[in-house]
């Protein structure tokens, strides 16, 4: 049996759909059963609880051979991932697949990739088989700027002239499902990118063409962006985490700019491109 966390979210839902499309079932975790109607309709089994709750986790891990670990970025993420790993090991889970990030390494100067690097190391030291799925910046992150695109034709993100080989999280979900369903992915780190590396002015130009209206890139100072974000997000830790990631992107960085062929190699098809992403999410932008 497979345990799938984050299954009501963007990436986990894509993995849940791919697992169901392969004719398999998983035990899916959510804190809120009301959010899981689509998952039960796919034939998945529900485990309702919070991943910070060790007793719930021990129960959810019963009979599990392969597990997928995804948690959103919070101050507690690292501690919760370590607890998940230790309980999985004690429960006899054989293979742990974790979502990490392409730039996860110590000393990068951003708390989220550094946390992912520490969590990867903890899993690798556990003795369980592992697969690290390491996506670049998700295209879906552009949805955070969609209201400005819709209302004013402005894509406002503090990315300077940084280039990013963004990936669609639906591709990440498909890779996660593959790593859980097939043998041969043990001990692999999969860096995932889309098919091209673009800066944000180029992304705005693509939006203009596909949405059929002018969209211009606005690059605010990071301090002003942080202040605005603090009004929308009640968690100052998270705001700082987002700003750190954006600052490393704006500076330009090899891992974030480079392209990989991992999606093509694993899925046997091209990764979703930015134009397709914008078309698929057109109602959010236009
Ligand atoms: N954004 C990017 O560009 C990017 C790039 C590379 C890697 N990543 C990594 O991807 C991960 C986020 O993935 P995502 O964007 O697909 O997530 P998401 O859409 O924000 O979904 C979060 C999921 O986590 C579940 N969850 C949250 N807190 C929980 C808790 N305490 N107990 C149980 N479940 C909990 C939620 O389930 P319920 O609400 O139903 O309980 C939901 O299914 C992060 O680790 C991030 O670092 C992101």
mmCIF file of N, CA and C in Angstrom, residues 10-11 135-146 155 157 164-172 192-198 200 203 206-207 259 271-281 285:
data_model
loop_
_atom_site.group_PDB
_atom_site.id
_atom_site.type_symbol
_atom_site.label_atom_id
_atom_site.label_comp_id
_atom_site.label_asym_id
_atom_site.label_seq_id
_atom_site.Cartn_x
_atom_site.Cartn_y
_atom_site.Cartn_z
ATOM 1 N N UNK A 10 -1.637 20.926 -4.759
ATOM 2 C CA UNK A 10 -1.391 21.023 -6.205
ATOM 3 C C UNK A 10 -0.628 19.807 -6.733
ATOM 4 N N UNK A 11 0.489 19.474 -6.094
ATOM 5 C CA UNK A 11 1.343 18.399 -6.608
ATOM 6 C C UNK A 11 0.790 17.027 -6.217
ATOM 7 N N UNK A 135 11.772 19.531 -7.885
ATOM 8 C CA UNK A 135 11.307 20.441 -8.944
ATOM 9 C C UNK A 135 11.941 21.816 -8.803
ATOM 10 N N UNK A 136 12.047 22.491 -9.940
ATOM 11 C CA UNK A 136 12.355 23.917 -9.942
ATOM 12 C C UNK A 136 11.073 24.670 -9.559
ATOM 13 N N UNK A 137 11.151 25.972 -9.490
ATOM 14 C CA UNK A 137 10.022 26.892 -9.300
ATOM 15 C C UNK A 137 8.779 26.378 -10.062
ATOM 16 N N UNK A 138 7.682 26.198 -9.373
ATOM 17 C CA UNK A 138 6.457 25.744 -10.052
ATOM 18 C C UNK A 138 5.861 26.873 -10.892
ATOM 19 N N UNK A 139 5.407 26.552 -12.095
ATOM 20 C CA UNK A 139 4.655 27.531 -12.893
ATOM 21 C C UNK A 139 3.449 28.040 -12.095
ATOM 22 N N UNK A 140 2.857 27.149 -11.289
ATOM 23 C CA UNK A 140 1.656 27.516 -10.519
ATOM 24 C C UNK A 140 1.939 28.650 -9.535
ATOM 25 N N UNK A 141 3.216 28.919 -9.207
ATOM 26 C CA UNK A 141 3.542 30.048 -8.325
ATOM 27 C C UNK A 141 3.150 31.375 -8.974
ATOM 28 N N UNK A 142 3.102 31.392 -10.318
ATOM 29 C CA UNK A 142 2.678 32.610 -11.019
ATOM 30 C C UNK A 142 1.235 32.978 -10.666
ATOM 31 N N UNK A 143 0.470 31.996 -10.189
ATOM 32 C CA UNK A 143 -0.933 32.292 -9.833
ATOM 33 C C UNK A 143 -1.009 33.299 -8.675
ATOM 34 N N UNK A 144 0.062 33.368 -7.860
ATOM 35 C CA UNK A 144 0.083 34.344 -6.754
ATOM 36 C C UNK A 144 0.064 35.773 -7.296
ATOM 37 N N UNK A 145 0.493 35.945 -8.552
ATOM 38 C CA UNK A 145 0.494 37.295 -9.152
ATOM 39 C C UNK A 145 -0.665 37.465 -10.139
ATOM 40 N N UNK A 146 -1.577 36.495 -10.154
ATOM 41 C CA UNK A 146 -2.612 36.509 -11.201
ATOM 42 C C UNK A 146 -3.606 37.666 -11.043
ATOM 43 N N UNK A 155 2.464 41.889 -14.210
ATOM 44 C CA UNK A 155 3.030 40.713 -13.536
ATOM 45 C C UNK A 155 4.060 41.245 -12.540
ATOM 46 N N UNK A 157 6.496 40.726 -9.612
ATOM 47 C CA UNK A 157 7.298 39.789 -8.807
ATOM 48 C C UNK A 157 8.731 40.316 -8.759
ATOM 49 N N UNK A 164 14.498 31.496 -14.983
ATOM 50 C CA UNK A 164 14.061 30.284 -14.274
ATOM 51 C C UNK A 164 13.543 29.271 -15.281
ATOM 52 N N UNK A 165 13.967 28.022 -15.104
ATOM 53 C CA UNK A 165 13.406 26.949 -15.948
ATOM 54 C C UNK A 165 12.252 26.315 -15.168
ATOM 55 N N UNK A 166 11.148 27.049 -15.107
ATOM 56 C CA UNK A 166 9.997 26.625 -14.301
ATOM 57 C C UNK A 166 9.413 25.303 -14.780
ATOM 58 N N UNK A 167 8.788 24.592 -13.846
ATOM 59 C CA UNK A 167 8.158 23.309 -14.180
ATOM 60 C C UNK A 167 6.710 23.344 -13.693
ATOM 61 N N UNK A 168 5.836 22.664 -14.414
ATOM 62 C CA UNK A 168 4.434 22.574 -13.999
ATOM 63 C C UNK A 168 4.330 21.502 -12.915
ATOM 64 N N UNK A 169 3.643 21.819 -11.815
ATOM 65 C CA UNK A 169 3.599 20.834 -10.725
ATOM 66 C C UNK A 169 2.795 19.593 -11.117
ATOM 67 N N UNK A 170 2.035 19.665 -12.210
ATOM 68 C CA UNK A 170 1.366 18.443 -12.691
ATOM 69 C C UNK A 170 2.401 17.447 -13.210
ATOM 70 N N UNK A 171 3.505 17.939 -13.791
ATOM 71 C CA UNK A 171 4.602 17.043 -14.197
ATOM 72 C C UNK A 171 5.286 16.440 -12.973
ATOM 73 N N UNK A 172 5.462 17.269 -11.936
ATOM 74 C CA UNK A 172 6.078 16.744 -10.704
ATOM 75 C C UNK A 172 5.212 15.622 -10.128
ATOM 76 N N UNK A 192 13.775 18.439 -11.700
ATOM 77 C CA UNK A 192 12.728 18.630 -12.713
ATOM 78 C C UNK A 192 12.670 20.085 -13.170
ATOM 79 N N UNK A 193 12.686 20.279 -14.476
ATOM 80 C CA UNK A 193 12.463 21.611 -15.038
ATOM 81 C C UNK A 193 11.458 21.478 -16.185
ATOM 82 N N UNK A 194 10.979 22.631 -16.628
ATOM 83 C CA UNK A 194 10.177 22.662 -17.843
ATOM 84 C C UNK A 194 11.099 22.681 -19.052
ATOM 85 N N UNK A 195 10.550 23.022 -20.234
ATOM 86 C CA UNK A 195 11.341 22.929 -21.461
ATOM 87 C C UNK A 195 12.156 24.175 -21.781
ATOM 88 N N UNK A 196 12.010 25.290 -21.030
ATOM 89 C CA UNK A 196 12.764 26.496 -21.388
ATOM 90 C C UNK A 196 13.044 27.334 -20.151
ATOM 91 N N UNK A 197 14.085 28.141 -20.269
ATOM 92 C CA UNK A 197 14.490 29.025 -19.177
ATOM 93 C C UNK A 197 14.167 30.459 -19.596
ATOM 94 N N UNK A 198 13.354 31.147 -18.805
ATOM 95 C CA UNK A 198 12.853 32.478 -19.200
ATOM 96 C C UNK A 198 13.043 33.459 -18.052
ATOM 97 N N UNK A 200 11.396 37.105 -16.279
ATOM 98 C CA UNK A 200 9.986 37.429 -16.026
ATOM 99 C C UNK A 200 9.421 38.432 -17.038
ATOM 100 N N UNK A 203 8.273 36.113 -19.618
ATOM 101 C CA UNK A 203 7.037 35.444 -19.182
ATOM 102 C C UNK A 203 5.838 36.379 -19.411
ATOM 103 N N UNK A 206 4.882 36.355 -23.005
ATOM 104 C CA UNK A 206 4.101 35.143 -23.333
ATOM 105 C C UNK A 206 2.647 35.298 -22.868
ATOM 106 N N UNK A 207 2.491 35.891 -21.675
ATOM 107 C CA UNK A 207 1.121 36.081 -21.165
ATOM 108 C C UNK A 207 0.340 36.991 -22.098
ATOM 109 N N UNK A 259 18.421 23.676 -17.647
ATOM 110 C CA UNK A 259 17.352 22.758 -18.056
ATOM 111 C C UNK A 259 17.786 21.320 -17.789
ATOM 112 N N UNK A 271 8.003 17.990 -21.173
ATOM 113 C CA UNK A 271 7.368 18.639 -20.023
ATOM 114 C C UNK A 271 6.352 19.688 -20.487
ATOM 115 N N UNK A 272 5.387 19.986 -19.635
ATOM 116 C CA UNK A 272 4.404 21.030 -19.946
ATOM 117 C C UNK A 272 5.165 22.353 -20.111
ATOM 118 N N UNK A 273 4.859 23.076 -21.177
ATOM 119 C CA UNK A 273 5.520 24.361 -21.428
ATOM 120 C C UNK A 273 4.711 25.510 -20.835
ATOM 121 N N UNK A 274 5.342 26.683 -20.774
ATOM 122 C CA UNK A 274 4.682 27.842 -20.166
ATOM 123 C C UNK A 274 3.413 28.234 -20.932
ATOM 124 N N UNK A 275 3.448 28.143 -22.262
ATOM 125 C CA UNK A 275 2.272 28.538 -23.047
ATOM 126 C C UNK A 275 1.072 27.659 -22.683
ATOM 127 N N UNK A 276 1.324 26.365 -22.545
ATOM 128 C CA UNK A 276 0.232 25.448 -22.165
ATOM 129 C C UNK A 276 -0.275 25.782 -20.768
ATOM 130 N N UNK A 277 0.680 26.047 -19.860
ATOM 131 C CA UNK A 277 0.272 26.404 -18.496
ATOM 132 C C UNK A 277 -0.639 27.637 -18.510
ATOM 133 N N UNK A 278 -0.220 28.685 -19.241
ATOM 134 C CA UNK A 278 -1.017 29.928 -19.253
ATOM 135 C C UNK A 278 -2.411 29.647 -19.858
ATOM 136 N N UNK A 279 -2.439 28.869 -20.939
ATOM 137 C CA UNK A 279 -3.743 28.532 -21.559
ATOM 138 C C UNK A 279 -4.625 27.758 -20.589
ATOM 139 N N UNK A 280 -4.026 26.771 -19.910
ATOM 140 C CA UNK A 280 -4.827 25.937 -18.995
ATOM 141 C C UNK A 280 -5.400 26.756 -17.836
ATOM 142 N N UNK A 281 -4.658 27.810 -17.416
ATOM 143 C CA UNK A 281 -5.088 28.604 -16.258
ATOM 144 C C UNK A 281 -5.626 29.978 -16.679
ATOM 145 N N UNK A 285 -6.022 34.383 -15.059
ATOM 146 C CA UNK A 285 -5.209 35.525 -15.489
ATOM 147 C C UNK A 285 -6.002 36.558 -16.299
#
